[in-house]
PDB file of C-alpha atoms in Angstrom:
ATOM      1  CA  MET A 256      95.626  90.853  98.480  1.00 39.00           C
ATOM      2  CA  LYS A 257      95.214  91.270  94.608  1.00 37.00           C
ATOM      3  CA  LEU A 258      93.020  94.770  94.017  1.00 37.00           C
ATOM      4  CA  LYS A 259      91.188  94.612  90.433  1.00 35.00           C
ATOM      5  CA  TYR A 260      88.856  97.424  88.344  1.00 33.00           C
ATOM      6  CA  SER A 261      87.682  98.198  85.330  1.00 30.00           C
ATOM      7  CA  LEU A 262      86.427 101.022  83.085  1.00 30.00           C
ATOM      8  CA  THR A 263      83.691 101.517  80.603  1.00 28.00           C
ATOM      9  CA  ALA A 264      82.839 105.157  79.194  1.00 29.00           C
ATOM     10  CA  LEU A 265      84.600 107.908  77.364  1.00 27.00           C
ATOM     11  CA  LEU A 266      86.917 109.870  79.163  1.00 31.00           C
ATOM     12  CA  VAL A 267      86.364 113.622  78.360  1.00 32.00           C
ATOM     13  CA  SER A 268      88.833 116.224  79.637  1.00 33.00           C
ATOM     14  CA  CYS A 269      88.688 120.372  79.804  1.00 34.00           C
ATOM     15  CA  GLY A 270      85.796 119.650  76.909  1.00 35.00           C
ATOM     16  CA  VAL A 271      88.270 117.077  74.668  1.00 39.00           C
ATOM     17  CA  ALA A 272      86.988 113.855  74.223  1.00 43.00           C
ATOM     18  CA  HIS A 273      90.146 111.665  74.227  1.00 48.00           C
ATOM     19  CA  GLY A 274      90.246 107.478  73.191  1.00 53.00           C
ATOM     20  CA  ALA A 275      88.233 104.621  75.164  1.00 46.00           C
ATOM     21  CA  ASN A 276      90.082 103.149  77.614  1.00 49.00           C
ATOM     22  CA  LEU A 277      90.819  99.278  77.822  1.00 45.00           C
ATOM     23  CA  LEU A 278      90.455  98.027  81.022  1.00 46.00           C
ATOM     24  CA  THR A 279      87.935  95.500  81.773  1.00 40.00           C
ATOM     25  CA  PRO A 280      86.153  94.136  84.602  1.00 36.00           C
ATOM     26  CA  GLY A 281      88.926  92.125  86.521  1.00 55.00           C
ATOM     27  CA  ASP A 282      92.201  94.030  85.165  1.00 71.00           C
ATOM     28  CA  PHE A 283      94.874  93.703  88.129  1.00 89.00           C
ATOM     29  CA  ILE A 284      96.373  96.979  89.636  1.00 94.00           C
ATOM     30  CA  ILE A 285      98.418  96.856  92.716  1.00 96.00           C
ATOM     31  CA  ALA A 286      99.984  99.657  95.117  1.00 97.00           C
ATOM     32  CA  ILE A 287     103.908 100.115  95.160  1.00 98.00           C
ATOM     33  CA  GLY A 288     106.413 101.610  97.160  1.00 96.00           C
ATOM     34  CA  SER A 289     109.758 101.990  98.480  1.00 88.00           C
ATOM     35  CA  THR A 290     108.870 102.103 102.269  1.00 85.00           C
ATOM     36  CA  GLY A 291     105.646 102.059 104.120  1.00 88.00           C
ATOM     37  CA  SER A 292     103.542 101.639 101.055  1.00 95.00           C
ATOM     38  CA  GLU A 293     100.110 101.192 102.336  1.00 96.00           C
ATOM     39  CA  PHE A 294      96.505 102.873 101.559  1.00 97.00           C
ATOM     40  CA  PRO A 295      93.215 103.396 103.237  1.00 96.00           C
ATOM     41  CA  GLY A 296      90.111 101.206 102.635  1.00 91.00           C
ATOM     42  CA  GLY A 297      88.582 103.921 100.799  1.00 92.00           C
ATOM     43  CA  GLU A 298      91.637 105.126  98.697  1.00 96.00           C
ATOM     44  CA  GLN A 299      93.053 101.944  97.211  1.00 94.00           C
ATOM     45  CA  PRO A 300      94.943 101.742  93.655  1.00 94.00           C
ATOM     46  CA  THR A 301      91.862 100.905  91.826  1.00 91.00           C
ATOM     47  CA  ALA A 302      90.741 104.732  92.572  1.00 90.00           C
ATOM     48  CA  VAL A 303      93.358 106.000  90.284  1.00 90.00           C
ATOM     49  CA  ILE A 304      91.698 104.421  87.367  1.00 87.00           C
ATOM     50  CA  ASP A 305      87.774 104.373  87.994  1.00 85.00           C
ATOM     51  CA  GLY A 306      86.674 107.207  86.038  1.00 82.00           C
ATOM     52  CA  THR A 307      85.023 108.969  89.138  1.00 82.00           C
ATOM     53  CA  PRO A 308      85.803 111.996  90.200  1.00 80.00           C
ATOM     54  CA  ASP A 309      86.654 112.870  93.507  1.00 84.00           C
ATOM     55  CA  THR A 310      87.527 109.563  94.291  1.00 90.00           C
ATOM     56  CA  LYS A 311      91.834 109.117  94.965  1.00 95.00           C
ATOM     57  CA  TYR A 312      94.509 106.651  95.308  1.00 96.00           C
ATOM     58  CA  LEU A 313      96.257 107.795  98.546  1.00 97.00           C
ATOM     59  CA  ASN A 314      99.603 105.703  99.166  1.00 98.00           C
ATOM     60  CA  PHE A 315     101.299 106.361 102.702  1.00 97.00           C
ATOM     61  CA  GLY A 316     104.465 105.322 101.053  1.00 94.00           C
ATOM     62  CA  LYS A 317     105.511 108.901 100.178  1.00 95.00           C
ATOM     63  CA  ALA A 318     107.880 109.723  97.256  1.00 96.00           C
ATOM     64  CA  ASN A 319     108.849 106.177  94.868  1.00 97.00           C
ATOM     65  CA  SER A 320     105.103 104.912  95.490  1.00 97.00           C
ATOM     66  CA  GLY A 321     102.911 104.197  92.401  1.00 98.00           C
ATOM     67  CA  PHE A 322     101.093 101.417  91.020  1.00 96.00           C
ATOM     68  CA  ILE A 323     101.233  98.623  88.602  1.00 96.00           C
ATOM     69  CA  VAL A 324      98.334  98.060  86.546  1.00 94.00           C
ATOM     70  CA  THR A 325      97.991  95.048  83.684  1.00 93.00           C
ATOM     71  CA  PRO A 326      95.214  95.952  81.140  1.00 88.00           C
ATOM     72  CA  GLY A 327      93.111  92.744  80.590  1.00 79.00           C
ATOM     73  CA  SER A 328      92.851  93.913  76.589  1.00 81.00           C
ATOM     74  CA  GLY A 329      96.226  92.593  76.201  1.00 88.00           C
ATOM     75  CA  SER A 330      99.588  94.802  75.132  1.00 93.00           C
ATOM     76  CA  SER A 331      99.498  98.001  74.094  1.00 93.00           C
ATOM     77  CA  VAL A 332     101.932 101.090  73.006  1.00 93.00           C
ATOM     78  CA  ALA A 333     101.650 103.921  75.555  1.00 92.00           C
ATOM     79  CA  GLN A 334     102.490 107.251  73.977  1.00 93.00           C
ATOM     80  CA  SER A 335     100.786 109.758  76.411  1.00 93.00           C
ATOM     81  CA  ALA A 336      99.436 110.465  80.120  1.00 92.00           C
ATOM     82  CA  VAL A 337      96.819 112.483  81.355  1.00 91.00           C
ATOM     83  CA  PHE A 338      96.574 113.400  85.281  1.00 93.00           C
ATOM     84  CA  ARG A 339      93.909 114.688  87.778  1.00 94.00           C
ATOM     85  CA  THR A 340      94.876 116.232  90.935  1.00 97.00           C
ATOM     86  CA  ALA A 341      93.108 114.763  94.115  1.00 97.00           C
ATOM     87  CA  ASN A 342      90.517 116.663  96.545  1.00 95.00           C
ATOM     88  CA  ASP A 343      93.175 118.297  98.624  1.00 95.00           C
ATOM     89  CA  ALA A 344      96.817 118.971  99.673  1.00 96.00           C
ATOM     90  CA  PRO A 345      98.693 119.885  96.452  1.00 98.00           C
ATOM     91  CA  GLU A 346     101.806 118.819  98.655  1.00 98.00           C
ATOM     92  CA  ARG A 347     100.695 115.479  98.077  1.00 98.00           C
ATOM     93  CA  ASP A 348     100.730 115.281  94.399  1.00 98.00           C
ATOM     94  CA  PRO A 349     103.334 113.625  91.981  1.00 98.00           C
ATOM     95  CA  SER A 350     105.977 116.005  90.774  1.00 97.00           C
ATOM     96  CA  ASN A 351     108.266 113.508  88.591  1.00 98.00           C
ATOM     97  CA  VAL A 352     106.730 110.632  87.567  1.00 98.00           C
ATOM     98  CA  SER A 353     108.462 107.418  85.551  1.00 98.00           C
ATOM     99  CA  ILE A 354     106.507 105.036  83.400  1.00 97.00           C
ATOM    100  CA  TYR A 355     107.873 101.493  82.593  1.00 98.00           C
ATOM    101  CA  GLY A 356     106.451  98.640  80.604  1.00 97.00           C
ATOM    102  CA  THR A 357     107.030  95.072  80.921  1.00 98.00           C
ATOM    103  CA  ASN A 358     105.799  91.825  79.375  1.00 98.00           C
ATOM    104  CA  ASP A 359     106.966  89.673  82.263  1.00 98.00           C
ATOM    105  CA  PRO A 360     104.336  88.086  84.484  1.00 97.00           C
ATOM    106  CA  ILE A 361     103.431  90.233  87.630  1.00 97.00           C
ATOM    107  CA  VAL A 362     104.705  88.519  90.884  1.00 97.00           C
ATOM    108  CA  SER A 363     105.467  91.687  92.522  1.00 97.00           C
ATOM    109  CA  VAL A 364     103.030  92.113  95.522  1.00 96.00           C
ATOM    110  CA  ILE A 365     100.779  94.507  97.105  1.00 96.00           C
ATOM    111  CA  ASN A 366     102.497  97.559  98.916  1.00 97.00           C
ATOM    112  CA  GLY A 367     105.868  95.860  97.739  1.00 96.00           C
ATOM    113  CA  THR A 368     108.552  97.691  95.957  1.00 96.00           C
ATOM    114  CA  GLY A 369     107.367  96.745  92.171  1.00 96.00           C
ATOM    115  CA  SER A 370     110.596  95.307  90.996  1.00 96.00           C
ATOM    116  CA  LYS A 371     110.803  91.972  90.732  1.00 97.00           C
ATOM    117  CA  GLU A 372     109.478  92.016  87.043  1.00 98.00           C
ATOM    118  CA  ASN A 373     112.125  93.086  84.103  1.00 98.00           C
ATOM    119  CA  TRP A 374     110.897  96.449  83.659  1.00 98.00           C
ATOM    120  CA  THR A 375     111.847  98.961  80.771  1.00 98.00           C
ATOM    121  CA  LEU A 376     111.719 102.541  81.254  1.00 98.00           C
ATOM    122  CA  ILE A 377     109.397 104.354  78.756  1.00 98.00           C
ATOM    123  CA  SER A 378     109.659 108.154  80.038  1.00 97.00           C
ATOM    124  CA  SER A 379     110.271 110.026  83.160  1.00 98.00           C
ATOM    125  CA  PHE A 380     108.504 113.465  83.239  1.00 97.00           C
ATOM    126  CA  ASP A 381     107.664 116.393  85.312  1.00 96.00           C
ATOM    127  CA  ALA A 382     104.014 116.069  86.009  1.00 95.00           C
ATOM    128  CA  ASN A 383     103.719 119.805  86.068  1.00 93.00           C
ATOM    129  CA  LEU A 384     100.232 119.330  88.278  1.00 96.00           C
ATOM    130  CA  PRO A 385      98.462 122.618  88.984  1.00 96.00           C
ATOM    131  CA  ASN A 386      97.628 123.261  92.701  1.00 96.00           C
ATOM    132  CA  ASP A 387      94.047 123.500  91.554  1.00 97.00           C
ATOM    133  CA  ARG A 388      92.259 120.821  93.215  1.00 97.00           C
ATOM    134  CA  LEU A 389      90.308 117.878  90.655  1.00 96.00           C
ATOM    135  CA  THR A 390      92.083 119.396  87.682  1.00 95.00           C
ATOM    136  CA  THR A 391      92.908 117.418  84.771  1.00 93.00           C
ATOM    137  CA  SER A 392      96.562 117.981  83.355  1.00 94.00           C
ATOM    138  CA  ALA A 393      96.912 118.736  79.701  1.00 94.00           C
ATOM    139  CA  PRO A 394      98.333 115.573  77.892  1.00 94.00           C
ATOM    140  CA  ILE A 395     102.288 114.704  78.405  1.00 95.00           C
ATOM    141  CA  ASP A 396     103.856 113.057  75.283  1.00 96.00           C
ATOM    142  CA  PHE A 397     106.616 110.606  75.241  1.00 94.00           C
ATOM    143  CA  THR A 398     108.429 108.607  72.767  1.00 95.00           C
ATOM    144  CA  ASN A 399     107.803 104.714  72.605  1.00 96.00           C
ATOM    145  CA  GLY A 400     107.093 102.150  69.809  1.00 96.00           C
ATOM    146  CA  THR A 401     107.273  98.569  72.142  1.00 97.00           C
ATOM    147  CA  ALA A 402     103.751  97.209  73.292  1.00 97.00           C
ATOM    148  CA  TYR A 403     103.745  95.996  76.994  1.00 97.00           C
ATOM    149  CA  SER A 404     101.535  93.971  78.729  1.00 97.00           C
ATOM    150  CA  SER A 405     101.940  95.792  82.018  1.00 97.00           C
ATOM    151  CA  TYR A 406     102.534  99.247  83.289  1.00 95.00           C
ATOM    152  CA  ARG A 407     104.875 100.057  86.494  1.00 97.00           C
ATOM    153  CA  VAL A 408     103.675 104.219  87.288  1.00 96.00           C
ATOM    154  CA  LYS A 409     106.036 105.602  90.111  1.00 98.00           C
ATOM    155  CA  PHE A 410     105.721 108.818  91.546  1.00 98.00           C
ATOM    156  CA  ASP A 411     109.385 109.433  91.989  1.00 98.00           C
ATOM    157  CA  SER A 412     109.418 112.586  93.636  1.00 98.00           C
ATOM    158  CA  LEU A 413     106.116 114.720  95.184  1.00 98.00           C
ATOM    159  CA  LYS A 414     105.680 118.593  95.660  1.00 98.00           C
ATOM    160  CA  ASP A 415     106.686 117.809  99.116  1.00 98.00           C
ATOM    161  CA  ASN A 416     108.620 114.400  99.385  1.00 96.00           C
ATOM    162  CA  ASN A 417     107.768 114.268 103.339  1.00 95.00           C
ATOM    163  CA  ALA A 418     103.754 114.194 102.525  1.00 96.00           C
ATOM    164  CA  VAL A 419     102.024 111.163 101.513  1.00 97.00           C
ATOM    165  CA  SER A 420     101.309 110.566  97.889  1.00 97.00           C
ATOM    166  CA  GLN A 421      97.798 111.108  95.850  1.00 97.00           C
ATOM    167  CA  LEU A 422      96.380 111.254  92.589  1.00 96.00           C
ATOM    168  CA  ASP A 423      92.489 111.254  91.608  1.00 94.00           C
ATOM    169  CA  GLU A 424      93.215 109.657  88.141  1.00 91.00           C
ATOM    170  CA  PHE A 425      95.401 108.745  85.811  1.00 90.00           C
ATOM    171  CA  GLN A 426      95.278 107.610  82.087  1.00 89.00           C
ATOM    172  CA  LEU A 427      97.930 106.026  79.621  1.00 89.00           C
ATOM    173  CA  PHE A 428      97.027 106.404  75.800  1.00 89.00           C
ATOM    174  CA  SER A 429      98.210 104.848  72.594  1.00 90.00           C
ATOM    175  CA  GLY A 430      98.520 107.895  70.675  1.00 90.00           C
ATOM    176  CA  SER A 431     100.124 111.377  71.589  1.00 91.00           C
ATOM    177  CA  GLY A 432      97.781 114.564  72.907  1.00 91.00           C
ATOM    178  CA  GLY A 433      95.917 111.775  74.592  1.00 88.00           C
ATOM    179  CA  GLY A 434      94.552 110.446  71.750  1.00 86.00           C
ATOM    180  CA  GLY A 435      94.044 106.563  69.863  1.00 85.00           C
ATOM    181  CA  SER A 436      92.847 104.329  72.457  1.00 84.00           C
ATOM    182  CA  SER A 437      93.105 104.669  76.570  1.00 81.00           C
ATOM    183  CA  ILE A 438      95.304 101.941  77.641  1.00 83.00           C
ATOM    184  CA  LEU A 439      93.906 102.333  81.309  1.00 74.00           C
ATOM    185  CA  GLY A 440      90.088 102.242  80.671  1.00 61.00           C
ATOM    186  CA  ALA A 441      87.507 104.963  79.419  1.00 51.00           C
ATOM    187  CA  ALA A 442      86.727 106.835  82.474  1.00 45.00           C
ATOM    188  CA  ASP A 443      83.502 109.277  82.859  1.00 40.00           C
ATOM    189  CA  SER A 444      84.413 112.842  82.879  1.00 40.00           C
ATOM    190  CA  ILE A 445      87.506 113.374  84.963  1.00 46.00           C
TER     191      ILE A 445
END
């Protein structure tokens, strides 16, 4: 089963407007994890890019879970990311995150390891998420000059690695500071 979702409005975070996201209806997104990856029906991977506050993606795969997304708008250069914490349990928040890119066709399967493609590490960083719930992070900048057609976002560790992983929203942007175009779709206010 392949999950798909799109977004259409402007992302507004802490009163600061960010660029418009590029996902369109039918964009591809799947859950990944190293072991035990699965998600409840109401908390699927599409929720992490739906732009709807207080919906979340939850993965029972714990640390090393995440998702793969392919923007329908085509290849893009990611240079910053923004997170929004989910509604409960701060220990489930990603602590360290790695973002990878590929131009290979996606052949990984839902709830698999997400490693069947040739992935290039774009950035690995501390997400620095607050314990406050439904709170948007400051943009996290990274250096990247390569356009990729798909992205793998992996939660390398969680605030508590024995917890399941969760995240309300995640966005990638083509410019630093959450500027330029938002690669993962325009979200309503997050």
